Amino acid sequence: MNRVVITGIGTVNALAHDAAGFWEAIKAGRTAIRPIENFDTSKVRSKLGAEVRGFDPSNIIDPMKLRRMDKLSQMVLVSSIEAMRDAGINSGDIPAERMGIVIGNGFGGSSCTDEFFIGLIERGPAGANPMLFPTTVPNSAASITSIELGIKGPNSTFCQKDVSAEEAMVYAIGLLRKGAADAIISGGGEELNFVTFHAFGSLNVLSERHGSWPEGCFPFDRKRNGRVLGEGAGVLVFETLESAKRRGARIYAEVAGEAMTGGISSAHCYGTETGPKVRAMRMALERSGLSPEEIGYISASANSTHELDPSEAAAVKDLFGPSAGTVPISTIRPMTGDFEGMGGLRLLTSVLTMRDGCIPPTLGLEHPLTVGLAYVRGANVQAEVDAVLHNGFGNGGACACIVLKKHSNP
């Protein structure tokens, strides 16, 4: 089985439109969550979100091509271009047939889908814009990116709600381990629009002001009361170690282990059972050859919901035992908002955490719901991080965990 490393990163999100600007915002402890401006929220009790504002990819992508792309595809493509450049992959470095792409998203270009079907319903087939139709399918981001970058290897899309990007990345890593490709762009993203916001609002899963409880994203905090949606894309270049060495590439980190499990919970619930979460973390650690005590940081999946946060905290305490109180744990969702397919952005953050020894805090965490965990809150913490456990836990019961470690040459 091939060893797999990470050689490039790229992102467009509500904090910044590239990885460098994003990391500076994270280190400064800034948040992009604010009142939504891009669409009407008057019929929903929730008002906050993390919108990607001022994003103009016309200096990177031909404006004529942009007209045929939904916002998610634009963000994934721009992120992928940045990641490829960051990895130092130029045309011909890797044969097109040995380069792949695997992207995770929950709904795809839902704003274009909405526009297309409104035209179809109101004006009939002649009134539906045919240019929008190709973006009504969830795999448009991966497909458009592969066309623009000339990728001819494995091409897949995962739609598994919260853990769409995690499952995409685990699948991509597996393809590389088995030799199906030399390098794969993988990660995910989602766009925030009227359709998705109102859909989540109708399910009563968004945070809202209620009495003395504020609207906001407060993972692991007693005042948490629901999700605050965001948008963006985050991708990484995963590459076999042999290919990276052949190119003389800079290596950010090595993928030490990965695992996926499933639980039993209803379609819109995270469930309170810890078993599937513990199994996913344990399997990823066992495959990495690392012990819980060797993990320097846990990138938590907690998203300010009543079910997930205490369940994840209990699962971590169960697996880590006495060392649970010494391993730093946090999540960036209070800075970026929470969106389907954000696992790529979160894993990208862990890569930079390892590089710079800077662990981001969980903003707004004032009254922890449970004791016994080493929550990072208030401000970032400087610490040497040799290994990271990335947790991805979704509603419906899906779990996916990835362990990263600093690369060594043996």
Short mmCIF file of C-alpha atoms in Angstrom, two decimals:
data_model
loop_
_atom_site.label_atom_id
_atom_site.label_comp_id
_atom_site.label_asym_id
_atom_site.label_seq_id
_atom_site.Cartn_x
_atom_site.Cartn_y
_atom_site.Cartn_z
CA MET A 1 0.00 0.00 0.00
CA ASN A 2 1.33 3.42 -0.96
CA ARG A 3 2.07 6.05 1.64
CA VAL A 4 0.01 9.20 1.07
CA VAL A 5 1.10 12.78 1.75
CA ILE A 6 -0.39 16.26 1.37
CA THR A 7 1.49 18.59 -0.96
CA GLY A 8 -0.94 21.44 -1.70
CA ILE A 9 -3.84 23.39 -0.21
CA GLY A 10 -6.38 25.90 -1.50
CA THR A 11 -9.54 27.59 -0.26
CA VAL A 12 -12.22 30.20 -0.84
CA ASN A 13 -14.29 30.92 2.25
CA ALA A 14 -16.06 33.63 4.18
CA LEU A 15 -12.85 34.74 5.93
CA ALA A 16 -10.62 34.99 2.84
CA HIS A 17 -10.33 33.91 -0.76
CA ASP A 18 -7.00 32.09 -0.43
CA ALA A 19 -5.21 29.91 2.09
CA ALA A 20 -2.72 32.54 3.28
CA GLY A 21 -5.41 35.14 4.02
CA PHE A 22 -7.59 32.51 5.67
CA TRP A 23 -4.81 31.38 8.00
CA GLU A 24 -4.00 34.95 9.02
CA ALA A 25 -7.69 35.50 9.87
CA ILE A 26 -7.79 32.26 11.88
CA LYS A 27 -4.65 33.20 13.84
CA ALA A 28 -6.14 36.64 14.53
CA GLY A 29 -9.32 35.02 15.87
CA ARG A 30 -11.65 36.76 13.43
CA THR A 31 -15.15 35.56 12.62
CA ALA A 32 -17.07 35.90 9.36
CA ILE A 33 -20.45 35.30 11.00
CA ARG A 34 -22.70 38.35 10.71
CA PRO A 35 -26.23 39.27 9.57
CA ILE A 36 -26.98 37.81 6.14
CA GLU A 37 -27.11 40.33 3.29
CA ASN A 38 -27.35 38.34 0.06
CA PHE A 39 -30.97 37.16 0.45
CA ASP A 40 -34.12 37.80 2.45
CA THR A 41 -34.30 36.16 5.89
CA SER A 42 -37.51 37.83 7.04
CA LYS A 43 -39.48 34.57 7.02
CA VAL A 44 -36.89 32.69 9.09
CA ARG A 45 -36.19 33.34 12.76
CA SER A 46 -32.44 32.93 12.21
CA LYS A 47 -30.55 35.90 10.75
CA LEU A 48 -26.85 35.06 10.90
CA GLY A 49 -24.51 33.37 8.45
CA ALA A 50 -20.96 33.42 7.10
CA GLU A 51 -21.19 34.59 3.49
CA VAL A 52 -18.39 34.65 0.93
CA ARG A 53 -18.41 38.32 -0.03
CA GLY A 54 -16.53 40.16 -2.76
CA PHE A 55 -15.51 36.95 -4.51
CA ASP A 56 -14.59 37.75 -8.13
CA PRO A 57 -12.82 34.86 -9.89
CA SER A 58 -12.81 36.61 -13.28
CA ASN A 59 -9.08 37.29 -12.97
CA ILE A 60 -8.50 33.53 -12.68
CA ILE A 61 -11.29 32.02 -14.81
CA ASP A 62 -12.42 33.16 -18.25
CA PRO A 63 -15.56 35.30 -17.68
CA MET A 64 -17.32 33.49 -20.53
CA LYS A 65 -16.81 30.22 -18.68
CA LEU A 66 -17.92 31.73 -15.37
CA ARG A 67 -21.38 32.32 -16.84
CA ARG A 68 -21.82 28.55 -17.04
CA MET A 69 -20.71 27.81 -13.48
CA ASP A 70 -22.60 27.80 -10.22
CA LYS A 71 -20.98 29.50 -7.23
CA LEU A 72 -19.87 26.23 -5.64
CA SER A 73 -18.09 25.16 -8.84
CA GLN A 74 -16.36 28.54 -9.02
CA MET A 75 -15.12 28.23 -5.43
CA VAL A 76 -13.96 24.63 -5.88
CA LEU A 77 -12.19 25.45 -9.15
CA VAL A 78 -10.38 28.49 -7.74
CA SER A 79 -9.41 26.51 -4.63
CA SER A 80 -8.13 23.66 -6.81
CA ILE A 81 -6.06 26.00 -8.97
CA GLU A 82 -4.48 27.42 -5.81
CA ALA A 83 -3.84 23.93 -4.42
CA MET A 84 -2.21 22.76 -7.65
CA ARG A 85 0.05 25.80 -7.71
CA ASP A 86 0.85 25.34 -4.03
CA ALA A 87 1.81 21.73 -4.72
CA GLY A 88 4.06 22.87 -7.56
CA ILE A 89 2.28 20.67 -10.09
CA ASN A 90 2.79 22.02 -13.59
CA SER A 91 1.47 20.69 -16.86
CA GLY A 92 3.15 17.38 -17.64
CA ASP A 93 4.50 16.79 -14.13
CA ILE A 94 1.84 14.13 -13.57
CA PRO A 95 0.11 12.41 -16.50
CA ALA A 96 -3.51 13.54 -16.82
CA GLU A 97 -4.65 9.92 -16.50
CA ARG A 98 -2.84 9.65 -13.13
CA MET A 99 -4.42 12.80 -11.69
CA GLY A 100 -7.86 12.57 -10.05
CA ILE A 101 -10.47 14.63 -8.24
CA VAL A 102 -12.91 13.62 -5.49
CA ILE A 103 -15.18 16.33 -4.08
CA GLY A 104 -17.77 16.25 -1.30
CA ASN A 105 -20.80 18.56 -1.08
CA GLY A 106 -24.28 18.29 0.34
CA PHE A 107 -26.45 19.89 -2.33
CA GLY A 108 -24.27 21.18 -5.17
CA GLY A 109 -25.25 24.34 -7.05
CA SER A 110 -28.65 24.63 -5.39
CA SER A 111 -29.19 28.29 -6.36
CA CYS A 112 -28.84 27.40 -10.05
CA THR A 113 -31.12 24.41 -9.55
CA ASP A 114 -33.71 26.68 -7.96
CA GLU A 115 -33.45 29.20 -10.80
CA PHE A 116 -33.72 26.50 -13.46
CA PHE A 117 -36.85 24.90 -12.02
CA ILE A 118 -38.55 28.22 -11.31
CA GLY A 119 -38.15 29.01 -15.01
CA LEU A 120 -39.45 25.57 -15.92
CA ILE A 121 -42.52 25.84 -13.68
CA GLU A 122 -43.40 29.46 -14.47
CA ARG A 123 -42.69 29.54 -18.20
CA GLY A 124 -42.57 25.90 -19.30
CA PRO A 125 -39.73 24.10 -21.10
CA ALA A 126 -39.11 27.07 -23.39
CA GLY A 127 -38.62 29.32 -20.37
CA ALA A 128 -36.05 27.17 -18.59
CA ASN A 129 -32.47 28.37 -19.09
CA PRO A 130 -30.56 25.43 -20.67
CA MET A 131 -27.22 26.90 -19.54
CA LEU A 132 -28.24 26.23 -15.94
CA PHE A 133 -29.14 22.59 -16.39
CA PRO A 134 -25.58 21.14 -16.19
CA THR A 135 -25.16 22.75 -12.76
CA THR A 136 -28.30 21.16 -11.31
CA VAL A 137 -26.41 17.93 -10.59
CA PRO A 138 -24.28 17.57 -7.42
CA ASN A 139 -21.17 16.47 -9.31
CA SER A 140 -20.91 19.71 -11.31
CA ALA A 141 -18.07 21.10 -9.14
CA ALA A 142 -15.85 18.06 -9.60
CA SER A 143 -16.71 17.72 -13.28
CA ILE A 144 -16.17 21.38 -14.17
CA THR A 145 -12.88 21.45 -12.26
CA SER A 146 -11.64 18.31 -13.99
CA ILE A 147 -12.47 19.77 -17.40
CA GLU A 148 -10.75 23.07 -16.69
CA LEU A 149 -7.63 21.44 -15.21
CA GLY A 150 -7.43 18.60 -17.72
CA ILE A 151 -7.84 15.87 -15.11
CA LYS A 152 -8.52 12.46 -16.67
CA GLY A 153 -8.06 10.13 -13.70
CA PRO A 154 -10.62 9.08 -11.05
CA ASN A 155 -13.51 11.54 -10.75
CA SER A 156 -16.10 11.12 -8.00
CA THR A 157 -18.51 13.16 -5.88
CA PHE A 158 -19.75 12.35 -2.37
CA CYS A 159 -23.02 13.73 -0.99
CA GLN A 160 -23.22 12.68 2.67
CA LYS A 161 -24.31 15.93 4.30
CA ASP A 162 -21.92 17.03 7.07
CA VAL A 163 -19.27 14.42 6.30
CA SER A 164 -19.35 14.72 2.50
CA ALA A 165 -15.79 16.06 2.33
CA GLU A 166 -14.43 13.61 4.89
CA GLU A 167 -15.83 10.66 2.97
CA ALA A 168 -14.50 12.12 -0.28
CA MET A 169 -11.01 12.46 1.20
CA VAL A 170 -11.01 8.98 2.76
CA TYR A 171 -12.02 7.55 -0.62
CA ALA A 172 -9.33 9.57 -2.41
CA ILE A 173 -6.70 8.40 0.07
CA GLY A 174 -7.78 4.81 -0.52
CA LEU A 175 -7.43 5.20 -4.29
CA LEU A 176 -3.89 6.50 -3.85
CA ARG A 177 -2.94 3.74 -1.43
CA LYS A 178 -4.06 1.17 -4.00
CA GLY A 179 -2.20 2.85 -6.85
CA ALA A 180 -5.22 4.03 -8.86
CA ALA A 181 -3.65 7.50 -9.23
CA ASP A 182 -0.51 9.46 -8.37
CA ALA A 183 -2.28 12.59 -7.06
CA ILE A 184 -5.87 13.54 -6.29
CA ILE A 185 -7.47 16.88 -5.50
CA SER A 186 -9.96 16.26 -2.73
CA GLY A 187 -12.01 18.19 -0.20
CA GLY A 188 -15.36 19.85 -0.56
CA GLY A 189 -17.62 22.82 -0.09
CA GLU A 190 -21.10 24.28 -0.27
CA GLU A 191 -22.84 27.52 -1.15
CA LEU A 192 -25.18 29.45 1.13
CA ASN A 193 -28.33 30.74 -0.52
CA PHE A 194 -32.03 31.34 -0.02
CA VAL A 195 -32.91 27.71 -0.78
CA THR A 196 -30.56 25.99 1.66
CA PHE A 197 -31.05 28.57 4.41
CA HIS A 198 -34.83 28.28 4.35
CA ALA A 199 -34.61 24.49 4.12
CA PHE A 200 -32.50 24.30 7.27
CA GLY A 201 -34.76 26.87 8.92
CA SER A 202 -37.84 24.76 8.21
CA LEU A 203 -36.13 21.83 9.92
CA ASN A 204 -35.58 23.97 13.06
CA VAL A 205 -31.88 23.19 13.20
CA LEU A 206 -30.56 26.77 12.96
CA SER A 207 -29.52 28.82 15.94
CA GLU A 208 -31.91 31.60 16.86
CA ARG A 209 -32.33 34.15 19.62
CA HIS A 210 -34.56 32.77 22.34
CA GLY A 211 -35.04 34.72 25.56
CA SER A 212 -31.61 35.23 27.10
CA TRP A 213 -30.01 32.73 24.71
CA PRO A 214 -28.26 34.52 21.81
CA GLU A 215 -28.17 33.44 18.19
CA GLY A 216 -24.70 32.24 17.31
CA CYS A 217 -22.28 29.36 16.89
CA PHE A 218 -21.17 28.10 20.31
CA PRO A 219 -19.71 24.57 20.04
CA PHE A 220 -19.21 22.71 23.34
CA ASP A 221 -20.89 25.58 25.20
CA ARG A 222 -23.98 25.37 27.39
CA LYS A 223 -25.62 28.20 25.42
CA ARG A 224 -25.41 26.36 22.08
CA ASN A 225 -28.79 26.16 20.35
CA GLY A 226 -28.21 25.21 16.71
CA ARG A 227 -26.12 25.66 13.60
CA VAL A 228 -25.03 28.90 11.93
CA LEU A 229 -24.56 28.24 8.23
CA GLY A 230 -21.60 29.35 6.17
CA GLU A 231 -20.20 28.63 2.72
CA GLY A 232 -16.93 28.09 0.94
CA ALA A 233 -14.59 25.44 -0.41
CA GLY A 234 -11.42 23.82 0.84
CA VAL A 235 -9.32 21.29 -1.05
CA LEU A 236 -5.99 19.55 -0.66
CA VAL A 237 -3.65 17.77 -3.04
CA PHE A 238 -3.17 14.23 -1.80
CA GLU A 239 -0.25 12.46 -3.46
CA THR A 240 1.61 9.21 -3.16
CA LEU A 241 4.91 9.63 -1.37
CA GLU A 242 6.71 8.17 -4.38
CA SER A 243 5.20 10.77 -6.71
CA ALA A 244 5.94 13.64 -4.31
CA LYS A 245 9.56 12.56 -3.95
CA ARG A 246 9.93 12.15 -7.70
CA ARG A 247 8.81 15.75 -8.18
CA GLY A 248 10.84 17.05 -5.25
CA ALA A 249 7.62 18.42 -3.74
CA ARG A 250 7.29 20.18 -0.41
CA ILE A 251 5.32 17.88 1.93
CA TYR A 252 2.95 19.40 4.49
CA ALA A 253 1.96 16.20 6.28
CA GLU A 254 1.45 12.48 5.86
CA VAL A 255 -1.90 10.72 6.11
CA ALA A 256 -1.24 8.22 8.87
CA GLY A 257 -4.68 6.58 9.10
CA GLU A 258 -8.31 6.95 8.12
CA ALA A 259 -11.59 5.19 8.89
CA MET A 260 -15.35 5.39 8.32
CA THR A 261 -18.18 3.93 10.40
CA GLY A 262 -21.95 4.26 10.57
CA GLY A 263 -24.53 4.56 13.31
CA ILE A 264 -28.28 4.43 13.61
CA SER A 265 -30.06 7.76 13.95
CA SER A 266 -32.85 9.52 12.09
CA ALA A 267 -32.10 11.48 8.95
CA HIS A 268 -31.81 14.89 10.63
CA CYS A 269 -30.36 13.86 14.01
CA TYR A 270 -26.79 13.29 15.15
CA GLY A 271 -27.79 10.74 17.75
CA THR A 272 -26.49 10.46 21.27
CA GLU A 273 -24.74 7.11 20.90
CA THR A 274 -20.96 7.33 21.11
CA GLY A 275 -20.14 3.86 19.75
CA PRO A 276 -19.77 4.73 16.03
CA LYS A 277 -17.70 7.82 16.87
CA VAL A 278 -15.39 5.88 19.16
CA ARG A 279 -14.97 3.13 16.56
CA ALA A 280 -14.08 5.59 13.80
CA MET A 281 -11.49 7.35 15.95
CA ARG A 282 -10.06 4.07 17.24
CA MET A 283 -9.80 2.51 13.77
CA ALA A 284 -8.08 5.59 12.35
CA LEU A 285 -5.61 5.59 15.23
CA GLU A 286 -4.94 1.86 14.95
CA ARG A 287 -4.25 2.18 11.24
CA SER A 288 -1.91 5.09 11.93
CA GLY A 289 0.10 3.14 14.48
CA LEU A 290 -0.25 6.05 16.90
CA SER A 291 -1.62 5.96 20.41
CA PRO A 292 -4.09 8.55 21.76
CA GLU A 293 -1.26 10.00 23.84
CA GLU A 294 0.69 10.82 20.66
CA ILE A 295 -2.06 13.03 19.22
CA GLY A 296 -1.20 16.72 19.63
CA TYR A 297 -4.54 18.19 18.55
CA ILE A 298 -8.13 17.09 17.95
CA SER A 299 -10.02 18.96 15.24
CA ALA A 300 -13.53 18.56 16.59
CA SER A 301 -16.68 18.06 14.55
CA ALA A 302 -18.80 19.88 17.17
CA ASN A 303 -21.19 22.33 15.51
CA SER A 304 -23.20 23.98 18.31
CA THR A 305 -26.04 21.44 18.27
CA HIS A 306 -27.60 19.88 21.35
CA GLU A 307 -26.85 16.31 20.24
CA LEU A 308 -23.46 16.29 18.51
CA ASP A 309 -21.37 18.33 20.92
CA PRO A 310 -21.92 16.29 24.13
CA SER A 311 -21.81 13.04 22.14
CA GLU A 312 -18.42 13.88 20.63
CA ALA A 313 -17.08 15.06 23.99
CA ALA A 314 -18.16 11.78 25.59
CA ALA A 315 -16.65 9.75 22.73
CA VAL A 316 -13.29 11.53 23.03
CA LYS A 317 -13.24 10.97 26.79
CA ASP A 318 -14.14 7.33 26.29
CA LEU A 319 -11.33 6.67 23.80
CA PHE A 320 -8.61 8.90 25.23
CA GLY A 321 -9.22 8.07 28.87
CA PRO A 322 -6.96 9.97 31.29
CA SER A 323 -5.13 11.72 28.42
CA ALA A 324 -8.36 13.37 27.21
CA GLY A 325 -7.69 16.29 29.52
CA THR A 326 -4.26 16.97 28.00
CA VAL A 327 -4.95 16.89 24.23
CA PRO A 328 -6.02 20.30 22.86
CA ILE A 329 -9.42 20.22 21.14
CA SER A 330 -11.24 22.94 19.19
CA THR A 331 -13.27 23.74 16.07
CA ILE A 332 -13.13 26.65 13.59
CA ARG A 333 -16.89 26.69 12.88
CA PRO A 334 -17.52 29.85 14.99
CA MET A 335 -15.14 31.66 12.60
CA THR A 336 -16.22 30.22 9.24
CA GLY A 337 -19.79 29.14 9.83
CA ASP A 338 -20.93 25.56 9.40
CA PHE A 339 -21.58 24.12 5.95
CA GLU A 340 -21.90 20.77 4.25
CA GLY A 341 -18.61 19.59 2.81
CA MET A 342 -16.42 21.83 5.00
CA GLY A 343 -14.18 18.92 6.01
CA GLY A 344 -11.60 19.95 3.44
CA LEU A 345 -11.33 23.43 4.96
CA ARG A 346 -11.05 21.92 8.43
CA LEU A 347 -8.34 19.44 7.40
CA LEU A 348 -6.49 22.24 5.60
CA THR A 349 -6.55 24.13 8.90
CA SER A 350 -5.04 21.14 10.70
CA VAL A 351 -2.25 21.00 8.12
CA LEU A 352 -1.38 24.64 8.88
CA THR A 353 -1.70 24.01 12.60
CA MET A 354 0.97 21.32 12.32
CA ARG A 355 3.18 23.50 10.14
CA ASP A 356 3.14 26.54 12.41
CA GLY A 357 2.45 25.01 15.83
CA CYS A 358 -0.57 27.28 16.20
CA ILE A 359 -3.81 25.73 17.49
CA PRO A 360 -6.94 27.82 16.75
CA PRO A 361 -9.48 28.41 19.52
CA THR A 362 -13.20 27.70 19.66
CA LEU A 363 -14.61 31.22 19.72
CA GLY A 364 -17.51 31.87 22.09
CA LEU A 365 -16.73 28.92 24.34
CA GLU A 366 -17.30 30.35 27.82
CA HIS A 367 -19.25 27.71 29.73
CA PRO A 368 -18.11 24.20 28.67
CA LEU A 369 -20.89 21.64 28.74
CA THR A 370 -18.59 18.97 30.14
CA VAL A 371 -15.34 18.84 32.07
CA GLY A 372 -12.32 16.70 31.38
CA LEU A 373 -11.35 18.01 27.93
CA ALA A 374 -8.54 20.42 27.07
CA TYR A 375 -10.67 22.98 25.24
CA VAL A 376 -8.76 25.70 23.38
CA ARG A 377 -10.74 28.90 23.84
CA GLY A 378 -10.24 32.64 23.85
CA ALA A 379 -7.08 32.76 21.74
CA ASN A 380 -4.83 30.44 19.77
CA VAL A 381 -2.27 28.31 21.59
CA GLN A 382 1.32 27.86 20.49
CA ALA A 383 2.38 24.23 20.74
CA GLU A 384 4.35 21.66 18.79
CA VAL A 385 1.83 19.42 17.01
CA ASP A 386 3.23 16.24 15.49
CA ALA A 387 -0.10 14.48 14.88
CA VAL A 388 -3.74 15.52 14.45
CA LEU A 389 -7.00 13.60 14.77
CA HIS A 390 -9.66 15.05 12.48
CA ASN A 391 -13.23 14.10 13.40
CA GLY A 392 -16.13 14.20 10.95
CA PHE A 393 -19.48 13.20 12.46
CA GLY A 394 -22.69 13.73 10.49
CA ASN A 395 -26.40 13.63 11.12
CA GLY A 396 -27.85 10.32 10.09
CA GLY A 397 -24.98 8.45 11.75
CA ALA A 398 -22.04 8.66 9.31
CA CYS A 399 -18.58 9.05 10.87
CA ALA A 400 -15.22 9.61 9.17
CA CYS A 401 -11.89 10.28 10.89
CA ILE A 402 -8.45 11.07 9.49
CA VAL A 403 -5.12 11.06 11.33
CA LEU A 404 -2.31 13.27 10.04
CA LYS A 405 1.30 13.20 11.18
CA LYS A 406 4.44 15.09 10.33
CA HIS A 407 6.25 13.40 7.48
CA SER A 408 9.42 11.44 8.09
CA ASN A 409 11.50 9.74 5.42
CA PRO A 410 11.93 6.09 6.54
#
